[in-house]
XYZ file of N, CA, C and O in Angstrom:
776
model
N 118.897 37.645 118.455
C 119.793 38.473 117.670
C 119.015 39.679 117.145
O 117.836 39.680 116.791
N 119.996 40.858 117.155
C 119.184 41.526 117.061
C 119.864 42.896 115.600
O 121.078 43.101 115.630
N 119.134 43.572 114.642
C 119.876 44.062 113.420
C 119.525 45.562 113.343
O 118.811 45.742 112.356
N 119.788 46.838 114.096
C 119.612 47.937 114.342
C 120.309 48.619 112.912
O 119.751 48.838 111.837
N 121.202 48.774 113.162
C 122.379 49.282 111.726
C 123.334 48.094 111.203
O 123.115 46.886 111.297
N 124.544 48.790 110.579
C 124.856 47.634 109.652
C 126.562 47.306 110.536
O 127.305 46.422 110.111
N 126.725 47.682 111.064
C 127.778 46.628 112.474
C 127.192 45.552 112.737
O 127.761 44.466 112.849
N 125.405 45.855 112.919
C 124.987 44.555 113.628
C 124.903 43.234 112.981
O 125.133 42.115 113.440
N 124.491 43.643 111.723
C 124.660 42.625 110.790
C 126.048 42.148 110.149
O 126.207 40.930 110.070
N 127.009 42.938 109.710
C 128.419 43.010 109.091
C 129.061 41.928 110.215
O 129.897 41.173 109.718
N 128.812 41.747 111.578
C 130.077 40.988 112.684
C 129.296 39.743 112.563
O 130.079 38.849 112.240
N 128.012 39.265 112.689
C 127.870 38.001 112.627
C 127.574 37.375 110.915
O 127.344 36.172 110.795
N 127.600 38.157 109.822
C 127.928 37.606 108.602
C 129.205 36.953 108.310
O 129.406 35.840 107.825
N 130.141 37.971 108.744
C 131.711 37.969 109.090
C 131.993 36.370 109.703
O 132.663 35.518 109.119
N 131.347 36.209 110.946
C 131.639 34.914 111.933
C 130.879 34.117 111.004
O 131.735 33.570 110.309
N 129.970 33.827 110.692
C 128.910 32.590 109.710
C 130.017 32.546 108.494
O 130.226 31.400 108.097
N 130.812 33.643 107.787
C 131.431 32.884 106.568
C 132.701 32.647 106.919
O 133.459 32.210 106.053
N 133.264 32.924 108.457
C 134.738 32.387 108.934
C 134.179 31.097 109.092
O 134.818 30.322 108.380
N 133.439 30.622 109.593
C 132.980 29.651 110.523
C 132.838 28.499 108.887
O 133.230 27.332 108.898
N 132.300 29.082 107.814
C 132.233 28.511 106.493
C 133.419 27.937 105.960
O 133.656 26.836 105.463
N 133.998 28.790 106.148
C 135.614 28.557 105.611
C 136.342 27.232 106.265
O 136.782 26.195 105.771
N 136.273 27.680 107.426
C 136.922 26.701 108.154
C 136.642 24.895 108.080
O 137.374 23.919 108.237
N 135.326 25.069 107.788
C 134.772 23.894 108.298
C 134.506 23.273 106.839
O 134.874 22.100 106.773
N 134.044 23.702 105.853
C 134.077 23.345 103.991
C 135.761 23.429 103.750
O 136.186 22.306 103.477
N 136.610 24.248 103.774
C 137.589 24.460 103.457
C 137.751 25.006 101.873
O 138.372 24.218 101.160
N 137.453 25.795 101.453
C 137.166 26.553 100.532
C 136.560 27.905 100.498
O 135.966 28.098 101.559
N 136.483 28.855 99.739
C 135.841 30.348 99.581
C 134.333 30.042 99.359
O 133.891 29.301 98.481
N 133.675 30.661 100.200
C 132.096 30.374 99.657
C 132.156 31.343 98.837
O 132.919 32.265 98.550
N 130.253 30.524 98.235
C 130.011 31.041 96.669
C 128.998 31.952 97.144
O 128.546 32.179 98.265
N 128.700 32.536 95.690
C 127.579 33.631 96.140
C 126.507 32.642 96.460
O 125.686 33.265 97.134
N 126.130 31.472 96.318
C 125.363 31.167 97.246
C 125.105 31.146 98.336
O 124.111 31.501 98.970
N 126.563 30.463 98.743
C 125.878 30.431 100.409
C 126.026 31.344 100.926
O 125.906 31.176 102.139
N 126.361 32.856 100.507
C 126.011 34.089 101.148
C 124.845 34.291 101.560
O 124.473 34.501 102.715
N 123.819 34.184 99.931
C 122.290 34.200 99.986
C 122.114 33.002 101.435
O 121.927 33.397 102.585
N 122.203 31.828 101.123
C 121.460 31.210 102.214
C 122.154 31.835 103.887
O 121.374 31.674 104.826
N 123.174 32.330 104.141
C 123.658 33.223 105.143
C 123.105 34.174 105.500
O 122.998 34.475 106.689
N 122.576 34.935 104.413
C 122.184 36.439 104.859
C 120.767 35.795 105.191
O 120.292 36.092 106.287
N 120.016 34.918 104.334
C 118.636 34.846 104.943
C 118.614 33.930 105.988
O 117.531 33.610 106.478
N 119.633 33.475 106.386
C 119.621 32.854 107.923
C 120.270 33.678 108.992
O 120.814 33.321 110.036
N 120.029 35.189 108.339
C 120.183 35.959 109.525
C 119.081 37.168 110.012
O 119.185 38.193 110.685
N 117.946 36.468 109.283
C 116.930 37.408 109.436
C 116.725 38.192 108.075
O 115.769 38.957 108.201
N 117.156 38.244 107.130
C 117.175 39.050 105.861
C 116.313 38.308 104.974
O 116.183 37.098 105.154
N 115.467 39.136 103.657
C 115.089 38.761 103.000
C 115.264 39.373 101.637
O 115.244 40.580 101.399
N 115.440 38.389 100.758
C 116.000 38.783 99.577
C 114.610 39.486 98.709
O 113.505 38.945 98.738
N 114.801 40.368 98.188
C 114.052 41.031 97.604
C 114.343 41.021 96.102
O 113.425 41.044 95.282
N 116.193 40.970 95.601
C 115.864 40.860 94.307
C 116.924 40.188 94.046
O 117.638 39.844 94.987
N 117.309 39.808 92.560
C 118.223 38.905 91.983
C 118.668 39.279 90.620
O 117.715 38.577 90.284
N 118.994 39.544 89.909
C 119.389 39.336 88.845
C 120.847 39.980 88.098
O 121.380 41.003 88.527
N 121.296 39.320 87.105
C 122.421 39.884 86.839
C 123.915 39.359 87.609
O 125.061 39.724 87.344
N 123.558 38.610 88.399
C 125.036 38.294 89.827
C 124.339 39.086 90.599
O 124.741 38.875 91.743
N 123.301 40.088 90.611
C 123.921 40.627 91.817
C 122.291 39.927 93.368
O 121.352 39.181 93.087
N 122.484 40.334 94.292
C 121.157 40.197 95.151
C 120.832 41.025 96.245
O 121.624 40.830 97.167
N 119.824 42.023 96.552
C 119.290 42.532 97.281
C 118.745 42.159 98.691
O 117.581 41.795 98.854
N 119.498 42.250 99.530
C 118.301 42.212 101.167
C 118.170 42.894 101.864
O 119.058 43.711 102.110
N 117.223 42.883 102.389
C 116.758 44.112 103.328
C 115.775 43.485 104.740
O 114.745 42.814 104.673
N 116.311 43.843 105.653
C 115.695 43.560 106.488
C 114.984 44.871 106.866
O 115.056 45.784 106.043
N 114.012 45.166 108.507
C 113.402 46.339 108.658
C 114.298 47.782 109.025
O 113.874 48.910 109.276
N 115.518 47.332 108.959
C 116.714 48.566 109.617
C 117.770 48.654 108.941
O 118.389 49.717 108.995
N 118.349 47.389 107.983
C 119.571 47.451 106.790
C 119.273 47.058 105.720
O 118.192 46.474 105.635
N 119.999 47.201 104.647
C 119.579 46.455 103.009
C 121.249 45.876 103.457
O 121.933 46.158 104.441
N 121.524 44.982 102.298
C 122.377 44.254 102.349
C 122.573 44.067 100.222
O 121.712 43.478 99.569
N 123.621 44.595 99.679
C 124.256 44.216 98.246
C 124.945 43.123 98.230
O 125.980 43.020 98.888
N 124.527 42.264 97.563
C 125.659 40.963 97.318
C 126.456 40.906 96.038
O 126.107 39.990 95.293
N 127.134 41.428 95.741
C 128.030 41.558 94.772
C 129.343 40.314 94.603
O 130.268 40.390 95.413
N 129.369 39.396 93.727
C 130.190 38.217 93.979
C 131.010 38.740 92.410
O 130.563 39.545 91.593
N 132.208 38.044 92.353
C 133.141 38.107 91.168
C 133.792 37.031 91.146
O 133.295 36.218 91.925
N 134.836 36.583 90.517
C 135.400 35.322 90.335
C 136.042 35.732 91.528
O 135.834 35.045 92.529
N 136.981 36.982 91.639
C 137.889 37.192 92.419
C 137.435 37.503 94.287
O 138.011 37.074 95.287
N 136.966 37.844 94.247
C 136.707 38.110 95.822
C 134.977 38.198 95.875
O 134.299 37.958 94.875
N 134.368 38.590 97.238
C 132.866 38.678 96.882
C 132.713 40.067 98.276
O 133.334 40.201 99.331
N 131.639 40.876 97.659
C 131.578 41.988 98.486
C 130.131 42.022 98.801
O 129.305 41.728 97.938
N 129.807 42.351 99.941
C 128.923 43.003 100.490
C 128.260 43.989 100.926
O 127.804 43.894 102.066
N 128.066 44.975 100.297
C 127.732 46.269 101.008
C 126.338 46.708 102.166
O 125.164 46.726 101.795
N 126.688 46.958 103.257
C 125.684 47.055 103.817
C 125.490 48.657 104.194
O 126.341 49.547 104.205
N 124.011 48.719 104.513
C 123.653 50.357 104.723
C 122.201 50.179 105.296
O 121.354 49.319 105.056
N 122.186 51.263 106.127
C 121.149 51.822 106.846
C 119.762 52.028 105.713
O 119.642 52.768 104.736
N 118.830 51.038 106.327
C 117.536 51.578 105.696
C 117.339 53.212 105.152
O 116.836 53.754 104.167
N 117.966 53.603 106.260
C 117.203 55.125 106.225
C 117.732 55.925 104.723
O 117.102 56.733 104.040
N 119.316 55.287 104.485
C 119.958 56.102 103.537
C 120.860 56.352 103.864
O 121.851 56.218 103.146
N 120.923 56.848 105.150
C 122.291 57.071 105.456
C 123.745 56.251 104.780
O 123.905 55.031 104.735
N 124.544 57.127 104.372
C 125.822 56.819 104.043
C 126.973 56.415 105.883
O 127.710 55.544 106.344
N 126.523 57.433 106.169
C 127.697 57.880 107.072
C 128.460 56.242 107.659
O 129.661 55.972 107.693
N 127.157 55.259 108.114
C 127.985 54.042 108.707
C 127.521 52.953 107.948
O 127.199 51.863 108.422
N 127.495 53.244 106.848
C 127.619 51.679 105.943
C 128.991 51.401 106.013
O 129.970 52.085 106.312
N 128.742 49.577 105.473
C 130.253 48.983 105.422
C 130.229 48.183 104.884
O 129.225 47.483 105.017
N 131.328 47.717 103.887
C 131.537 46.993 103.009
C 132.160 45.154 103.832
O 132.859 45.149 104.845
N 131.842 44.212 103.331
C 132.278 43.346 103.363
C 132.982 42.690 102.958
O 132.351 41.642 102.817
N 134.651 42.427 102.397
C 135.184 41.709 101.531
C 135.502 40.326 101.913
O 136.021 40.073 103.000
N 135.148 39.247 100.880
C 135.701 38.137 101.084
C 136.728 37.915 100.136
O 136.698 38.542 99.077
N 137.882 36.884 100.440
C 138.982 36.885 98.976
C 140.445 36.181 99.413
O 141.082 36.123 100.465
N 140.623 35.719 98.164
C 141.690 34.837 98.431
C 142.875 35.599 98.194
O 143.240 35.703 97.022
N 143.744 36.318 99.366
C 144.951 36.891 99.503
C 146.283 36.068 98.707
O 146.893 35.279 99.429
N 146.703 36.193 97.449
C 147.903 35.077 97.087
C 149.226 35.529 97.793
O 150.197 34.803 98.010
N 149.113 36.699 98.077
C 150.769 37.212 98.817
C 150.722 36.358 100.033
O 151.604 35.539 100.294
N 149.377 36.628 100.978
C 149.665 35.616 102.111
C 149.131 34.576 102.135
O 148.901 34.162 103.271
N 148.701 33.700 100.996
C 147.665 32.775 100.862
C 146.989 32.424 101.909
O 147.005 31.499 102.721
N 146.446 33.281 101.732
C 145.267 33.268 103.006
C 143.789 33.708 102.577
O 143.719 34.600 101.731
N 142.599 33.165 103.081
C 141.138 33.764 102.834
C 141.413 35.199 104.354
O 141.927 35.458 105.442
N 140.750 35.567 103.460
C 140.568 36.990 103.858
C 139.109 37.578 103.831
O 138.542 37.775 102.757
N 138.511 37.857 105.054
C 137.279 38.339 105.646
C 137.247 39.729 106.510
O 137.374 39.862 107.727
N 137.010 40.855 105.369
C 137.282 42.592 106.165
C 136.405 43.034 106.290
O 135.555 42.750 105.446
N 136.100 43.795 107.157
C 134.390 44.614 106.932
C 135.741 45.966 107.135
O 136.815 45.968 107.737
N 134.998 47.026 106.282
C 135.381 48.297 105.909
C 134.750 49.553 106.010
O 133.574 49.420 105.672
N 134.974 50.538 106.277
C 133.917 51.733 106.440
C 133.474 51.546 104.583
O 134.427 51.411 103.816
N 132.157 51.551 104.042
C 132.455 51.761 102.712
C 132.378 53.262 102.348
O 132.099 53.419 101.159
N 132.573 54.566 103.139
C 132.990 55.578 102.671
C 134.143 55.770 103.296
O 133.682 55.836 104.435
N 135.294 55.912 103.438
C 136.042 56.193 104.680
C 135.806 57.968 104.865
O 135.807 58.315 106.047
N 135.655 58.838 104.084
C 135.149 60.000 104.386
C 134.051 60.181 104.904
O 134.122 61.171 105.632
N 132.854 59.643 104.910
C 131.505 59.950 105.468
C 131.341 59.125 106.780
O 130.352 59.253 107.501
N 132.533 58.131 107.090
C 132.303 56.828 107.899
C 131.908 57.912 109.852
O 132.713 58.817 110.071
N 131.169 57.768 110.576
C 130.969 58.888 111.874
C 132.204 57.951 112.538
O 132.933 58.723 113.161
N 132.501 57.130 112.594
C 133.227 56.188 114.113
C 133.984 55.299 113.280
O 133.732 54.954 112.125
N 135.354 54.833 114.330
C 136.241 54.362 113.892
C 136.052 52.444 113.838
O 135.585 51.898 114.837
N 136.306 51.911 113.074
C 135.904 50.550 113.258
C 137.377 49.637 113.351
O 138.335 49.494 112.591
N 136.940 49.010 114.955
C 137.884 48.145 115.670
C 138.286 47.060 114.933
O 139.479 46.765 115.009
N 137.652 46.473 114.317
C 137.588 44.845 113.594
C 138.817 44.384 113.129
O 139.489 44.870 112.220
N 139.035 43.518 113.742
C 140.088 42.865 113.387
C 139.959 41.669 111.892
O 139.111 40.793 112.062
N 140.512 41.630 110.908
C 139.783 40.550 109.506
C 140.275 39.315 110.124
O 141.226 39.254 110.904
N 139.448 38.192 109.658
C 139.219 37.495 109.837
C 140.524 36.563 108.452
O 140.354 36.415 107.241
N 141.822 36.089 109.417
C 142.727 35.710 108.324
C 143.014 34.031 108.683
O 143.226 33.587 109.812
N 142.971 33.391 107.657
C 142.458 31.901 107.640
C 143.561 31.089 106.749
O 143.302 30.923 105.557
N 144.378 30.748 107.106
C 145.915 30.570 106.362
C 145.158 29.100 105.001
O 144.453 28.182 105.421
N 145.381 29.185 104.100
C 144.707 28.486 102.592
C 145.110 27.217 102.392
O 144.465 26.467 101.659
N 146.318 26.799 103.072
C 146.764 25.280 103.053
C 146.031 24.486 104.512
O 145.198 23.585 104.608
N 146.667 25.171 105.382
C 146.197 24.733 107.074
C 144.980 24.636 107.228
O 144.300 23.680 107.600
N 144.551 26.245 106.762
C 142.892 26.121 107.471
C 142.906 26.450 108.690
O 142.016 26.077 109.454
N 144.336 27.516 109.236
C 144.402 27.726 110.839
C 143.764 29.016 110.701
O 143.833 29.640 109.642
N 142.968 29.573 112.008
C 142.581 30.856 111.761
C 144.328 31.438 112.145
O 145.076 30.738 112.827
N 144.654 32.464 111.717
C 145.895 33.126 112.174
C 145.912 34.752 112.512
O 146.826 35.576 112.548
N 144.615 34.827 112.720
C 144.094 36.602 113.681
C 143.394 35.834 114.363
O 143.158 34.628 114.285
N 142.737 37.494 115.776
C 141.746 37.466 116.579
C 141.132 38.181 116.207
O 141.294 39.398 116.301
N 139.959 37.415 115.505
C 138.667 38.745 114.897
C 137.684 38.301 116.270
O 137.659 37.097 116.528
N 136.958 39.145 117.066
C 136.458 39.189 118.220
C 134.738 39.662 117.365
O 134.266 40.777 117.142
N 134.260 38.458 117.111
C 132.757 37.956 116.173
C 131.968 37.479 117.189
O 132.084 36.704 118.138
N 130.854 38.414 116.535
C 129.027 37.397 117.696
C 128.344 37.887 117.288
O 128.705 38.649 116.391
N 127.315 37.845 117.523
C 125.993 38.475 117.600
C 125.625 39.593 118.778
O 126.090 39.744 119.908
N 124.635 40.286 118.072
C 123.904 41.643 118.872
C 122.769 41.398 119.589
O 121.750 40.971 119.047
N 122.857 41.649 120.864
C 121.560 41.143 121.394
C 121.282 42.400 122.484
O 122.253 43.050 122.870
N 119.990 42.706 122.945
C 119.581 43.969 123.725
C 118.917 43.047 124.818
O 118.106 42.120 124.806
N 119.723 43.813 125.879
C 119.181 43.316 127.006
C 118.623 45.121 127.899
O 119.312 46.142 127.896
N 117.405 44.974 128.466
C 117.019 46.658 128.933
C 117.243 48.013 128.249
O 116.309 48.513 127.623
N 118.111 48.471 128.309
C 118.495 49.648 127.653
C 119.684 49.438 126.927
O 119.904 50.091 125.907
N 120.636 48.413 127.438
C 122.005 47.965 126.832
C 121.596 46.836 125.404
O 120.794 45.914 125.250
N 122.886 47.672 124.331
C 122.955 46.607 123.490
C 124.480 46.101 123.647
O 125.435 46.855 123.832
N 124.566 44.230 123.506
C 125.783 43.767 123.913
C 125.661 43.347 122.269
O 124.845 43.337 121.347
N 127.283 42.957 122.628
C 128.073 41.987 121.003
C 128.355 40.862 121.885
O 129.217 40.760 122.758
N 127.577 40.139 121.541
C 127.670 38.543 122.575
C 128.453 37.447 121.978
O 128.039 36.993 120.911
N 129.521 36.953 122.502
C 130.639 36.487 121.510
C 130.539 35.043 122.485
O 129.929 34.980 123.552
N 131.134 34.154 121.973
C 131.584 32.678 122.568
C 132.749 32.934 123.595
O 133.515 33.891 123.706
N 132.615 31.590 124.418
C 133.736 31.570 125.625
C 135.268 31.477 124.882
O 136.261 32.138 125.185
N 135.139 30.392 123.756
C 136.235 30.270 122.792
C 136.842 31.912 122.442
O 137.917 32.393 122.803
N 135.797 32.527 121.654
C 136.161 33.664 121.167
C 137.183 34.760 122.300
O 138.121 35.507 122.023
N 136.676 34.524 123.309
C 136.648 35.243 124.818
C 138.152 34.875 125.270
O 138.969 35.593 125.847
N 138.262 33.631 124.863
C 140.017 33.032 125.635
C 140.503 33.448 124.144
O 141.695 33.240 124.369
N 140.494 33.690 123.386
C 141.392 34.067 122.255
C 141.975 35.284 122.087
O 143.086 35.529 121.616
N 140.846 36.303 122.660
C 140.805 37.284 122.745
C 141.573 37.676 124.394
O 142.055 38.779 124.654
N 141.552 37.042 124.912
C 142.158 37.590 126.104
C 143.808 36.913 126.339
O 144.291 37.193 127.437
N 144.654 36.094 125.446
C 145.637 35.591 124.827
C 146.026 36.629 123.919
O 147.168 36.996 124.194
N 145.494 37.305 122.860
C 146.100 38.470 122.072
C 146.586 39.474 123.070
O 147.525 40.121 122.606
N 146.235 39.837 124.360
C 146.562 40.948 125.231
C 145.598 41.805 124.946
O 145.748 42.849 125.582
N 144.494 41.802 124.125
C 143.739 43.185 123.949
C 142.653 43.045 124.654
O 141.785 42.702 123.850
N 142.190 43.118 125.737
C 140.879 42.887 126.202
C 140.100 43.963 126.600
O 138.884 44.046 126.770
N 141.494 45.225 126.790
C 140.849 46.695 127.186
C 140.842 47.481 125.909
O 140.742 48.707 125.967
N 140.973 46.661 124.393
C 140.350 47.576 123.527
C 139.428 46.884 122.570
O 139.648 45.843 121.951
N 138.243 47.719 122.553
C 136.554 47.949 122.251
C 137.233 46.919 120.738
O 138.330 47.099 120.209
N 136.112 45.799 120.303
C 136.357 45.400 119.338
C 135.562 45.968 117.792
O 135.667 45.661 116.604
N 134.667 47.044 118.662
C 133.768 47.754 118.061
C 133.851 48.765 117.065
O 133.485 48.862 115.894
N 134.544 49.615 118.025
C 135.491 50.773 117.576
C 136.415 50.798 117.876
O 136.819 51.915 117.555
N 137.636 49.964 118.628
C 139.069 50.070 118.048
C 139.304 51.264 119.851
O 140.335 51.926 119.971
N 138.498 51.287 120.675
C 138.930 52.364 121.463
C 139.322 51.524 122.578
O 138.676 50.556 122.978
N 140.602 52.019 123.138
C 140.936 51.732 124.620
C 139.975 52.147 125.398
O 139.110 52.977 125.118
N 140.199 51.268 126.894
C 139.585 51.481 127.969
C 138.442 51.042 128.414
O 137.735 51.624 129.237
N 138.047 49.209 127.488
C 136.940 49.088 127.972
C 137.004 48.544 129.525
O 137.907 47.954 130.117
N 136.080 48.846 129.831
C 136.078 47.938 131.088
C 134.729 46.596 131.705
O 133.508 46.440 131.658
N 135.494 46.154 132.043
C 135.537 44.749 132.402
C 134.437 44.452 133.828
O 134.893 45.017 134.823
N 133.414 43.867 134.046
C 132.810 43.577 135.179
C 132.366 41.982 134.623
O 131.599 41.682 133.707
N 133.239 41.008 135.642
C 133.203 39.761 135.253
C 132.824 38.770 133.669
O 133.688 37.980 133.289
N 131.687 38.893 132.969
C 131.809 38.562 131.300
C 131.162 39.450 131.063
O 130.076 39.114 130.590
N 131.373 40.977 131.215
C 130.459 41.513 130.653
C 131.101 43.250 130.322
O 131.014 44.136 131.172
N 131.523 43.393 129.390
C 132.705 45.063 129.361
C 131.635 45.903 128.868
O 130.546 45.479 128.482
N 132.044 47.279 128.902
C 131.358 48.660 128.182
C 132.227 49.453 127.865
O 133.269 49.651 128.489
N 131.826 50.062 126.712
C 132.728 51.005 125.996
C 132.183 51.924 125.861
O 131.062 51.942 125.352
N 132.874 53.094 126.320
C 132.498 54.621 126.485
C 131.738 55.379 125.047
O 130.816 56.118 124.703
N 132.854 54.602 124.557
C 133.089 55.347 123.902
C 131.901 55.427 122.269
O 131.366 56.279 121.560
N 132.016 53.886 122.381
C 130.872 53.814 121.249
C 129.655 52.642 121.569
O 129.125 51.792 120.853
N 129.442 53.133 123.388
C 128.139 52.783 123.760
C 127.834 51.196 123.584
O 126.844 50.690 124.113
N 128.719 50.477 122.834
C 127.944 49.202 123.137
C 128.476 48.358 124.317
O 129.002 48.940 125.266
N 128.378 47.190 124.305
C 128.634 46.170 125.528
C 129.425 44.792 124.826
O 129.466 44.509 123.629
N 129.864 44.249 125.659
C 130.444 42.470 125.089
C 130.269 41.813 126.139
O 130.693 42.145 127.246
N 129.350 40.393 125.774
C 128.806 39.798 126.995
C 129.478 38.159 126.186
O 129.217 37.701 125.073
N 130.490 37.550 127.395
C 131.039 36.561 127.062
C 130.201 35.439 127.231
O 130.030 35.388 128.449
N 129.488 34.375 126.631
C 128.592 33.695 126.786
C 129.022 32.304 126.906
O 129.589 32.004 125.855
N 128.995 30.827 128.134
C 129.671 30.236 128.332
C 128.745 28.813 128.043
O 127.530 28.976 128.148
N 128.982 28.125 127.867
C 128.371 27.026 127.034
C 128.821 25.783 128.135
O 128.532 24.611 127.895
């Protein structure tokens, strides 16, 4: 796995606290964020107050928790604003549902459009009831892929969307047996079969 900017990190935080939800059946706490983020390569640097700091060598990561929902802000080492993104977790009462969004966190400064589908988890059932299209980043040669599960892969190809980028939201990816590219915002999706 691999953590260049903060997409790379934001889609498999996203999948680790769907994957939380589902299986505890409850909203995680700001804990097991902390133990999440540092089981994704991150290291916490600070604490206090509610809030917690990580930073790996290419993103920092804000953990901001409240009674009501818990946010994440992620951003580019460098400073850059332009493609940070916020993380919300939170219990929706209109649709009682947990609710998992990653967000441009400027929408004015944001460079590229973000595909992501939230991650909606119905609060009695426990059914997922979207296709959020979640994995990990991995570089293979010059290509970086979003390497998702076979599961993820038949879910995603049941919604009807398979020719749009889950990345950036753009039509026209195309398809060479488990493995698509998108023009448009350069990355790859490599379906991985177990």
């Amino acid at each position: 796995m691999i953590i260049y900017e903060p997409i790379m990190l934001a889609m498999p935080l996203a999948e680790k606290i769907k994957d939380q939800i589902l299986q505890e059946k409850k909203m995680p706490e700001g804990e097991d964020f902390r133990r999440i983020l540092t089981s994704l390569g991150l290291e916490e640097v600070c604490l206090g107050r509610g809030l917690a700091l990580f930073r790996s060598k290419y993103v920092f990561a804000l953990l901001i928790p409240s009674a009501k929902y818990i946010t994440v802000d992620i951003f580019s080492s460098s400073g850059d604003l332009s493609d940070a993104l916020e993380l919300m977790v939170y219990h929706d009462k209109t649709l009682d549902a947990y609710i998992v969004d990653i967000m441009p966190a400027n929408e004015l400064e944001f460079e590229g459009n973000i595909g992501l589908e939230p991650v909606i988890i119905d609060a009695e059932t426990f059914e997922l009831k979207s296709t959020p299209i979640l994995g990990h980043f991995e570089k293979e040669k010059e290509n970086i892929f979003l390497v998702i599960s076979e599961k993820t892969y038949e879910g995603w190809k049941e919604s009807g969307k398979l020719g749009v980028c889950p990345i950036c939201g753009a039509d026209g990816l195309v398809w060479q047996g488990g493995i698509a590219h998108c023009s448009s915002c350069g990355f790859g999706v490599k379906v991985v079969k177990k």
